[in-house]
mmCIF file of C-alpha atoms in Angstrom:
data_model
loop_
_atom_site.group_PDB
_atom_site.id
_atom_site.type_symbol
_atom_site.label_atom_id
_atom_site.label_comp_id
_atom_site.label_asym_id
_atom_site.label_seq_id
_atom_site.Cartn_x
_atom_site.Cartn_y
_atom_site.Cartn_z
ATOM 1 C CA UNK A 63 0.000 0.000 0.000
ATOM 2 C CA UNK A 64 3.144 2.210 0.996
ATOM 3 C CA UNK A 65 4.208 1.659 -2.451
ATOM 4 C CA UNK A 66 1.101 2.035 -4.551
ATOM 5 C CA UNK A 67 0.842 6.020 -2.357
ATOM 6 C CA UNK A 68 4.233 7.097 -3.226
ATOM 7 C CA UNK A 69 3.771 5.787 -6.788
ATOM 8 C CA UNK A 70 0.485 7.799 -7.118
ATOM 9 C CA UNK A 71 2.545 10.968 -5.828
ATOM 10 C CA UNK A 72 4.979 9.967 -8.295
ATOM 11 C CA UNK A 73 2.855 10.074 -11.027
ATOM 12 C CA UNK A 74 1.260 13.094 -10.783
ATOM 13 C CA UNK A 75 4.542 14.803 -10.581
ATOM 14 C CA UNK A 76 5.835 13.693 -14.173
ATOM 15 C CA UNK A 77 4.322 15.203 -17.202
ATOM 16 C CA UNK A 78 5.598 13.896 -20.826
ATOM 17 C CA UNK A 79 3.416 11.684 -22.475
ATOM 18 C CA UNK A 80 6.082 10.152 -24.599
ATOM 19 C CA UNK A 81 9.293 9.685 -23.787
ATOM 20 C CA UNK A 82 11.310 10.851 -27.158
ATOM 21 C CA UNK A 83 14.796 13.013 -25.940
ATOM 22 C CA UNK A 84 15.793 13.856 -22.913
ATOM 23 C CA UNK A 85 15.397 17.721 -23.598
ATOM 24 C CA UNK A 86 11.804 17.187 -23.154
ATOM 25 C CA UNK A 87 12.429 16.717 -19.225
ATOM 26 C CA UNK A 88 12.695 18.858 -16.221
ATOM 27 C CA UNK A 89 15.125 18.719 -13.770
ATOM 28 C CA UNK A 90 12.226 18.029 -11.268
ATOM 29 C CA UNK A 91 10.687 15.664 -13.608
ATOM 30 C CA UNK A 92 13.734 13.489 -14.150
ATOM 31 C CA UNK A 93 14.474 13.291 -9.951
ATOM 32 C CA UNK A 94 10.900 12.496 -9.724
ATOM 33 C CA UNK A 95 11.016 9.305 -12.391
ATOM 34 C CA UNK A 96 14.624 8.135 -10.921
ATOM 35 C CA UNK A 97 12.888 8.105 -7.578
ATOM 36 C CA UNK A 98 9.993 6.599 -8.904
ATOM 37 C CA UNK A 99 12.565 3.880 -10.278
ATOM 38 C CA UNK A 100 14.047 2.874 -6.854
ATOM 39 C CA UNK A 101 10.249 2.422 -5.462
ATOM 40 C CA UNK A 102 9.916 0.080 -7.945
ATOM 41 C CA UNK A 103 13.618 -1.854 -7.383
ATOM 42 C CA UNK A 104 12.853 -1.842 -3.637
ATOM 43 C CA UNK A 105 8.863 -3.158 -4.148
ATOM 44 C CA UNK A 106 7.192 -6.746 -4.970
ATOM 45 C CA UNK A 107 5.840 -6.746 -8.643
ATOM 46 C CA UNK A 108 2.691 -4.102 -8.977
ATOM 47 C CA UNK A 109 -0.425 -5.672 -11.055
ATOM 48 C CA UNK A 110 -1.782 -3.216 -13.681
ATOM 49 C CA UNK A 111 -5.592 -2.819 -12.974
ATOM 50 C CA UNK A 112 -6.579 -3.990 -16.662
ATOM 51 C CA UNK A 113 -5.080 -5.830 -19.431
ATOM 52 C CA UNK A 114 -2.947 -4.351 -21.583
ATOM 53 C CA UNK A 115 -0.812 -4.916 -24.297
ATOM 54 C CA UNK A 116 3.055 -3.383 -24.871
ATOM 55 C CA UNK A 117 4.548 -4.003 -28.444
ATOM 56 C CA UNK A 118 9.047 -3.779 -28.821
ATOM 57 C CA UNK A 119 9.452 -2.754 -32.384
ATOM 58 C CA UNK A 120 12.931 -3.243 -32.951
ATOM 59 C CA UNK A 121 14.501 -2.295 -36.410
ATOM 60 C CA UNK A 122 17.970 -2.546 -35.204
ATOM 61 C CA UNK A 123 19.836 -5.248 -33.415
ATOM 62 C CA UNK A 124 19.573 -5.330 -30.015
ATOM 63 C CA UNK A 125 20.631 -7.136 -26.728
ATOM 64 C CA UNK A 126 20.264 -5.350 -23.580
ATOM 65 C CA UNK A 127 17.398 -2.883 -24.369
ATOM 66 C CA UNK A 128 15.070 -5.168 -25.841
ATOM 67 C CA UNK A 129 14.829 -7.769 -23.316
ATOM 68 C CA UNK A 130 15.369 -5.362 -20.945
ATOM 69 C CA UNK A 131 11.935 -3.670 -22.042
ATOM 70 C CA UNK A 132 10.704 -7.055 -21.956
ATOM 71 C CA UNK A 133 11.594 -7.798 -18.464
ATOM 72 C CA UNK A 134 9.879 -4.823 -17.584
ATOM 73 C CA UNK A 135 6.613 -5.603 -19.420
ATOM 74 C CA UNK A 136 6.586 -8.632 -16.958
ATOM 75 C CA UNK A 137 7.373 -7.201 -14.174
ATOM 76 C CA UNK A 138 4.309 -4.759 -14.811
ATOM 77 C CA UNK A 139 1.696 -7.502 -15.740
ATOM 78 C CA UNK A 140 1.900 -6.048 -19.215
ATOM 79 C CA UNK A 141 0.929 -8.622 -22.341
ATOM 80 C CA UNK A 142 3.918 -8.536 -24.611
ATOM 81 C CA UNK A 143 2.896 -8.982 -28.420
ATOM 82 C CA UNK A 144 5.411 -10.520 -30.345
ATOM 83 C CA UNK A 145 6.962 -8.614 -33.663
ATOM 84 C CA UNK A 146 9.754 -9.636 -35.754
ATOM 85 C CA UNK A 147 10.776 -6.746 -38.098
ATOM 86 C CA UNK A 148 12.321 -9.596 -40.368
ATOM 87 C CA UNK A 149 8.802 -11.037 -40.764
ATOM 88 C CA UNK A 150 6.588 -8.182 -40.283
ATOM 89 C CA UNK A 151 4.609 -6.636 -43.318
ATOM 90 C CA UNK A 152 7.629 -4.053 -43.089
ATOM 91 C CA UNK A 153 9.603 -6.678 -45.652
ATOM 92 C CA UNK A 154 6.530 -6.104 -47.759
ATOM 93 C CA UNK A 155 7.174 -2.364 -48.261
ATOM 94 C CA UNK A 156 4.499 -0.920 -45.264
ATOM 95 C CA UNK A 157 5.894 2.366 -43.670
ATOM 96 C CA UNK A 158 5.905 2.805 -40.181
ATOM 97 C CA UNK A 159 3.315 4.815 -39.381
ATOM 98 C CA UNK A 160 0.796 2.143 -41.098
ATOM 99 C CA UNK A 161 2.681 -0.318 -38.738
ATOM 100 C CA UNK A 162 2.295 1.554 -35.572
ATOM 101 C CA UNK A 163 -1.458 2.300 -36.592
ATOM 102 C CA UNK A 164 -2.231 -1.387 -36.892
ATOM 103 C CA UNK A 165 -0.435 -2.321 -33.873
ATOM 104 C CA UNK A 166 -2.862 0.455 -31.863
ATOM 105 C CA UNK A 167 -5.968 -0.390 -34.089
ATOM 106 C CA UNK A 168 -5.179 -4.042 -33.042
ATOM 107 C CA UNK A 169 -5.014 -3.302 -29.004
ATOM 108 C CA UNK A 170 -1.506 -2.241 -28.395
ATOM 109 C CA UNK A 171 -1.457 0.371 -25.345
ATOM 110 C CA UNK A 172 1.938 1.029 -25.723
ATOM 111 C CA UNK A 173 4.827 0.990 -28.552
ATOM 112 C CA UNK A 174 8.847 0.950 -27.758
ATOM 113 C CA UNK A 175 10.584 1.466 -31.312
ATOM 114 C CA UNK A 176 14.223 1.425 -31.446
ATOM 115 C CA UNK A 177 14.876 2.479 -35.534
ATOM 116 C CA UNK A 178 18.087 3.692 -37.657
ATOM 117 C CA UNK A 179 16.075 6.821 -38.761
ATOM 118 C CA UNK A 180 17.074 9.705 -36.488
ATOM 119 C CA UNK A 181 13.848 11.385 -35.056
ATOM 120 C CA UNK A 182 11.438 8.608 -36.462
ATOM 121 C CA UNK A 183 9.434 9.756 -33.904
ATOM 122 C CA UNK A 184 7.894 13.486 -35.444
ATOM 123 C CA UNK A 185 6.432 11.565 -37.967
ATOM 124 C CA UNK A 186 4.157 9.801 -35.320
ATOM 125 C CA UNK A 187 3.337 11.485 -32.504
ATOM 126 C CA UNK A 188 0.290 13.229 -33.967
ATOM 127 C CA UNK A 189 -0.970 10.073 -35.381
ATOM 128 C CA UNK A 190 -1.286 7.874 -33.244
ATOM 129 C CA UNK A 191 -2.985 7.689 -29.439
ATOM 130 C CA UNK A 192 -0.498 5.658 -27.837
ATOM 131 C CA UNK A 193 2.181 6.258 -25.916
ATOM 132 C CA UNK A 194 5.825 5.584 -27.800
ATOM 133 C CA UNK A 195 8.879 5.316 -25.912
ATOM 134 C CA UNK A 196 12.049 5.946 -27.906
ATOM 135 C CA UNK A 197 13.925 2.547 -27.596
ATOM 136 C CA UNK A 198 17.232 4.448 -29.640
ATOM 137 C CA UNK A 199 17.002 6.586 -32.907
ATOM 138 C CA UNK A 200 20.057 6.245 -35.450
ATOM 139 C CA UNK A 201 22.820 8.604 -33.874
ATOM 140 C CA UNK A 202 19.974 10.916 -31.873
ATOM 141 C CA UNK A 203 18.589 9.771 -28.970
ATOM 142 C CA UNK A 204 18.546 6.867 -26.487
ATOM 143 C CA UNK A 205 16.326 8.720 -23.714
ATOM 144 C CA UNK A 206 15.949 4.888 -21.490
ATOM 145 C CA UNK A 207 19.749 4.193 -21.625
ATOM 146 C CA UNK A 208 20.288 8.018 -20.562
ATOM 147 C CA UNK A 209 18.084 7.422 -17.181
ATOM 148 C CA UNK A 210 19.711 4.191 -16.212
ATOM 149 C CA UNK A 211 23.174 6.032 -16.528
ATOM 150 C CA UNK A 212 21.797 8.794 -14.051
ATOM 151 C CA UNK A 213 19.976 6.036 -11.929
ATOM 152 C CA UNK A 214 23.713 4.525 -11.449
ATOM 153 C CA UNK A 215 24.841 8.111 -10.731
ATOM 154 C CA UNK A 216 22.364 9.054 -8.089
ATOM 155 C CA UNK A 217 22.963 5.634 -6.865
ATOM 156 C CA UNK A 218 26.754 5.625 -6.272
ATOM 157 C CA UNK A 219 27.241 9.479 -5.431
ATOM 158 C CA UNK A 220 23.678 10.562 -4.268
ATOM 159 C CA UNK A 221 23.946 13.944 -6.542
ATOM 160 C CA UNK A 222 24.873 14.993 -9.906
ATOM 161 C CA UNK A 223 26.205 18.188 -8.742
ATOM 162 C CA UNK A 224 29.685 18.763 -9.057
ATOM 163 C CA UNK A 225 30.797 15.798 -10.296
ATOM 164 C CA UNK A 226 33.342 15.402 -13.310
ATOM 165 C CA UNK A 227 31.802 13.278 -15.996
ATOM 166 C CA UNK A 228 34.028 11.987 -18.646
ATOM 167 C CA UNK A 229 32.530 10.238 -21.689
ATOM 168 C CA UNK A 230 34.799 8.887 -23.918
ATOM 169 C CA UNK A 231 34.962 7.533 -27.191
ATOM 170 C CA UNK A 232 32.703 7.173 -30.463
ATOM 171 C CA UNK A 233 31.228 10.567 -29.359
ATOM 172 C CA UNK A 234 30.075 11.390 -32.587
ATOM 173 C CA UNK A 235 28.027 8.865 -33.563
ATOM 174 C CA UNK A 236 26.469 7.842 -29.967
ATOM 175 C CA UNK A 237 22.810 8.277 -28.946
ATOM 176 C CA UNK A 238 23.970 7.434 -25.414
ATOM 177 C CA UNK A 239 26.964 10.473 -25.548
ATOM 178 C CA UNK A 240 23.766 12.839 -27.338
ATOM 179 C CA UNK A 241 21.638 12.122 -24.674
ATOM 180 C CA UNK A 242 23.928 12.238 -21.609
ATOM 181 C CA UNK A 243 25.983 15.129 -22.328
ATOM 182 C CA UNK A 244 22.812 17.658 -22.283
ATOM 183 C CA UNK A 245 20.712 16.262 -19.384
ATOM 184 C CA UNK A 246 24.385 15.647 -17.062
ATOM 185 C CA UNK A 247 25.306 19.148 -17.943
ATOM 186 C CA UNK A 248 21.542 20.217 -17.342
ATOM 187 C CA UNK A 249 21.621 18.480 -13.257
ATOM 188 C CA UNK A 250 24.898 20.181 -12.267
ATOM 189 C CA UNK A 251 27.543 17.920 -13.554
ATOM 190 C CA UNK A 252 31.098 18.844 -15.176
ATOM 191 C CA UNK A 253 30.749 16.723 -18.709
ATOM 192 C CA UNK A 254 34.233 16.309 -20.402
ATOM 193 C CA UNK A 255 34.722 14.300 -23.739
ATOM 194 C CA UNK A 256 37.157 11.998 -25.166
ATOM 195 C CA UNK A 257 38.550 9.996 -27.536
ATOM 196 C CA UNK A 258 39.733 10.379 -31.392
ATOM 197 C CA UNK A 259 39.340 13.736 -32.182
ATOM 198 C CA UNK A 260 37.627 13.317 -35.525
ATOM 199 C CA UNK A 261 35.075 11.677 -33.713
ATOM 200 C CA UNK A 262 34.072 14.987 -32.125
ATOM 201 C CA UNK A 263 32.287 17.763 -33.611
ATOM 202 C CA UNK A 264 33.668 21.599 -33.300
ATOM 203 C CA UNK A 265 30.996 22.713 -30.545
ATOM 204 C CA UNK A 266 32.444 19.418 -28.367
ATOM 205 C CA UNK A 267 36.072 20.929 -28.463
ATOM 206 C CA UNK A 268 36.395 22.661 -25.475
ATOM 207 C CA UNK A 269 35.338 19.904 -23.158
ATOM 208 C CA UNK A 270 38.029 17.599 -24.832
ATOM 209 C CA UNK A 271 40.613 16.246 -22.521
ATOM 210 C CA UNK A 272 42.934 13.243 -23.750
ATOM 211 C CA UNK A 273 42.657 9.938 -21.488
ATOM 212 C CA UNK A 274 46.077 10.104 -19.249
ATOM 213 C CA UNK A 275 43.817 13.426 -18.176
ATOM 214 C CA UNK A 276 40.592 12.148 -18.450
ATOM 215 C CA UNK A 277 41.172 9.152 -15.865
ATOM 216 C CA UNK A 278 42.723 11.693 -13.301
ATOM 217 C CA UNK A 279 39.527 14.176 -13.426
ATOM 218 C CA UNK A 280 36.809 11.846 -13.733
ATOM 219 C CA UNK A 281 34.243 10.901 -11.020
ATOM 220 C CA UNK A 282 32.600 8.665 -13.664
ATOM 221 C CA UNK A 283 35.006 7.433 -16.682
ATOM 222 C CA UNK A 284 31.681 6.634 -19.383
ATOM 223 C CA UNK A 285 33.174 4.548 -21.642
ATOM 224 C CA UNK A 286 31.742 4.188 -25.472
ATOM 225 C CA UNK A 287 31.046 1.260 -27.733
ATOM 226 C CA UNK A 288 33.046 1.709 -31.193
ATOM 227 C CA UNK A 289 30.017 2.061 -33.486
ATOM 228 C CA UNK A 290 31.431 0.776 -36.501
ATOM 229 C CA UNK A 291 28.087 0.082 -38.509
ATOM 230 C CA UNK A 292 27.385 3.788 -38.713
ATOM 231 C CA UNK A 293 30.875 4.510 -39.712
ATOM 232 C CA UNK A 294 31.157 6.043 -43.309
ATOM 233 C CA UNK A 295 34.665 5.982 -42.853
ATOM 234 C CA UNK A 296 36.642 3.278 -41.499
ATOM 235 C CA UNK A 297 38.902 3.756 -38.598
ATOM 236 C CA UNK A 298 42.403 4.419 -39.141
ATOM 237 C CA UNK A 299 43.578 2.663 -36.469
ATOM 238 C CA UNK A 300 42.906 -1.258 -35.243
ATOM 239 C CA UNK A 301 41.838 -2.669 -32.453
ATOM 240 C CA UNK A 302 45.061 -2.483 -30.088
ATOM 241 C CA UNK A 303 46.159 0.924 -31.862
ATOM 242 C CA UNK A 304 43.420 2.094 -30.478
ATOM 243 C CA UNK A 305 42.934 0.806 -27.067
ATOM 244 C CA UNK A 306 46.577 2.086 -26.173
ATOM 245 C CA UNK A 307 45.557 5.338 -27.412
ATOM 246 C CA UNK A 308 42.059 5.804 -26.388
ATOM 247 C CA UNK A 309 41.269 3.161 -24.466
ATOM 248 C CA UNK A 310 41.128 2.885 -20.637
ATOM 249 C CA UNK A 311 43.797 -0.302 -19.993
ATOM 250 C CA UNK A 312 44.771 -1.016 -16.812
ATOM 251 C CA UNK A 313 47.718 0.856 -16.550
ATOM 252 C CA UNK A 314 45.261 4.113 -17.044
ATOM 253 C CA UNK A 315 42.708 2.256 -14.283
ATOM 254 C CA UNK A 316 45.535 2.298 -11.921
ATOM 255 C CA UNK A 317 45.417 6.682 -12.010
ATOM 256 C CA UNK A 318 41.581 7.187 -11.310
ATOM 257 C CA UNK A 319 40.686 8.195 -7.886
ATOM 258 C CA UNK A 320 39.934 6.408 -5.210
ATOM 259 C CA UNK A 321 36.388 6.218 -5.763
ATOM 260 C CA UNK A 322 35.681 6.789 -9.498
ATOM 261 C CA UNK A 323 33.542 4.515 -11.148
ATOM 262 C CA UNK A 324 33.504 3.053 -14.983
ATOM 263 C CA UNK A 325 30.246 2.774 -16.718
ATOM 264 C CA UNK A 326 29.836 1.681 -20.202
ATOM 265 C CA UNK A 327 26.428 1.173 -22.225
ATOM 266 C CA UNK A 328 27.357 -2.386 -23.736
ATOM 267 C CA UNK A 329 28.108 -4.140 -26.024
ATOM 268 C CA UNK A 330 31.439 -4.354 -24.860
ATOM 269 C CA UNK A 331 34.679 -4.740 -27.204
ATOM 270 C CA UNK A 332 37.035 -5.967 -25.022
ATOM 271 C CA UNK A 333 40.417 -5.086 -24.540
ATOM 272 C CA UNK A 334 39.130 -2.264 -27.886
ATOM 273 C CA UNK A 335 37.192 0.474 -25.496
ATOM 274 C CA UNK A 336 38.182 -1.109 -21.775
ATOM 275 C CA UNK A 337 40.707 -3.938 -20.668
ATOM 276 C CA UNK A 338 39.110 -7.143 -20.454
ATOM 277 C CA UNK A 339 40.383 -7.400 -16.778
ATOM 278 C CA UNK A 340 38.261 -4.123 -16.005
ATOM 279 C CA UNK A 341 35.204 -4.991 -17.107
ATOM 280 C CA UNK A 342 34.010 -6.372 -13.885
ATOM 281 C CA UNK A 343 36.522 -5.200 -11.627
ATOM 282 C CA UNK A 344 35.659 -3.784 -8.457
ATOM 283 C CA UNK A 345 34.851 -0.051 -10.536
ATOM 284 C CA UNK A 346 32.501 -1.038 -12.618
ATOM 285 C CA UNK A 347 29.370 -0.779 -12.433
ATOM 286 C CA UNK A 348 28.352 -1.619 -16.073
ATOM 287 C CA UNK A 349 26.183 -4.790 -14.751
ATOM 288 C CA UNK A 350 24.481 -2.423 -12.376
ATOM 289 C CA UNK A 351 23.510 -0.080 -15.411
ATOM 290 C CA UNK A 352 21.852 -3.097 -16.927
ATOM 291 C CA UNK A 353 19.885 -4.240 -14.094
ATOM 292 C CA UNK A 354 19.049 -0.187 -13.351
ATOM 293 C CA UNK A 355 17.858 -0.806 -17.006
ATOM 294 C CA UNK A 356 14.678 -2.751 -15.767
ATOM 295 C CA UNK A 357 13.643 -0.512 -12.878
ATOM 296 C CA UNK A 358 14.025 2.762 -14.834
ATOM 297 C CA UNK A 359 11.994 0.902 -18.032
ATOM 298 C CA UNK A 360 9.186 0.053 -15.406
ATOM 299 C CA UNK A 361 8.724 3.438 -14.034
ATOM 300 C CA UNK A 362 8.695 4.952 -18.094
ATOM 301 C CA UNK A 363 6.290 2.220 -19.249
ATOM 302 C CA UNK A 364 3.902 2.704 -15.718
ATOM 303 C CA UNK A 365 4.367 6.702 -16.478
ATOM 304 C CA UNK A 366 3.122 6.733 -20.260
ATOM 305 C CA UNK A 367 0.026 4.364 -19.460
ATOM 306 C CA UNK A 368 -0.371 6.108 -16.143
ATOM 307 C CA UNK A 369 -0.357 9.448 -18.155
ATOM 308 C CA UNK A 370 -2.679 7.731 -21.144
ATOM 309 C CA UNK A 371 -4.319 5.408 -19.318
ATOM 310 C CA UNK A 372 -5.705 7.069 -15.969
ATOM 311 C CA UNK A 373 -3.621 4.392 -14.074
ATOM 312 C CA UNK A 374 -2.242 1.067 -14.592
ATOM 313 C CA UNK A 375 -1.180 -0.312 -11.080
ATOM 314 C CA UNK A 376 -4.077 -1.075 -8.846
#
């Protein structure tokens, strides 16, 4: 019952009705769905009051975020309807929004589409009356990744204020970095960046600081996945070139402070982006953003419905 009242609070503090960017959300807003988020990792499973149906449209490949959605489905007593881009009507030539219509015209409540098309999403969201949650667009946005990164912030250092933030690598083409660097900034964080430098873009430059000084500031070292399928170039340099230059090995490990933390947003090329000995070493907390993954998924999905719906938990 404790729960269900703070939850109800919860909700009536949070206003978007998608959840697209992080730019569309307050600083009050995103506190109030992070708390929201540990209420939920602390609580027994909540049963939605009706049934209703969530859809994963996934037109990239994914891992962690799709069954991570999917966990939280379950978790909220949510139907999951199964769809296979590979053997969807989409392989037929039918555009998205016809897709997303027939999904809601069928009974979906909510849709989660992660796509390659960077803001899919304007061509929707005065179309259709059910909630989308942005499950990653091309190089723009990954708004779900971006508040299981802060829930592993809050978590570890119980503000955002202050703190020096280092995200390094594959800047240019990363959702995650896009999505991070504006919200962090946005909470009270100092957000550095680095990694090859033609992987930055001019407005990114003055925050750049090379790894041997990037391991030394940082707070939080946020490593990045190489993102070599939206690469129009290749890189330059192979794998080892480019761990000893802009990797964090071990010998770089050994310079953090004392209670820095290493976060990356997975899949992880070993011993490419982080040492293979580092990746669960005693600083990382990279297994902790995936199981923050499924709370902070649950308190989005319970939001949107909550918002749509008039409430889904009884």
């Amino acid at each position: 019952m404790m729960m269900q009242t703070e939850l109800e609070r919860k909700r009536k503090q949070l206003q978007p009705t998608h959840v697209l960017t992080m730019e569309d959300w307050g600083v009050t807003e995103i506190h109030n769905l992070l708390d929201r988020a540990e209420i939920l990792s602390r609580s027994s499973k909540p049963f939605p009051a009706q049934r209703l149906f969530a859809v994963n449209l996934f037109f990239e490949p994914s891992t962690r975020t799709k069954i991570s959605f999917e966990a939280a489905e379950r978790n909220l007593g949510l139907d999951v309807l199964p769809f296979e881009a590979d053997t969807s009507s989409v392989k037929k030539g039918e555009t998205l929004y016809d897709t997303v219509k027939t999904l809601e015209s069928i009974g979906a409540n909510v849709v989660v589409i992660r796509h390659s098309k960077e803001r899919y999403f304007d061509e929707l969201i005065d179309k259709i009356n059910i909630p989308i949650i942005n499950g990653g667009d091309g190089c723009g946005h990954h708004p779900t990744q971006s508040f299981l990164d802060l829930l592993t912030i809050k978590q570890e250092f119980g503000t955002f204020q202050g703190l020096n933030i280092v995200i390094a690598g594959d800047i240019f083409h990363s959702r995650v970095a896009r999505s991070n660097l504006e919200v962090l900034e946005r909470l009270g964080a100092h957000v550095f960046v680095s990694g090859p430098k033609e992987w930055m873009s001019k407005e990114l430059m003055h925050r750049y600081v090379s790894m041997d000084e990037a391991v030394e500031k940082a707070d939080v070292m946020m490593m990045l996945r190489i993102q070599h399928e939206r690469h129009a170039v290749k890189m330059v340099a192979g794998p080892a070139d480019y761990h000893e230059l802009y990797g964090l090995t071990a010998k770089r490990e050994k310079k953090m402070k004392q209670n820095s933390i290493i976060m990356h947003p997975a899949p992880i090329n070993r011993d490419v982006e982080i040492a293979d000995e580092l990746v669960e070493c005693a600083r990382s907390r990279i297994f902790k953003q995936m199981k923050n993954g499924v709370f902070v998924r649950m308190a989005l999905l319970s939001h949107v419905l909550d918002h749509n719906r008039g409430g889904i938990l009884q």
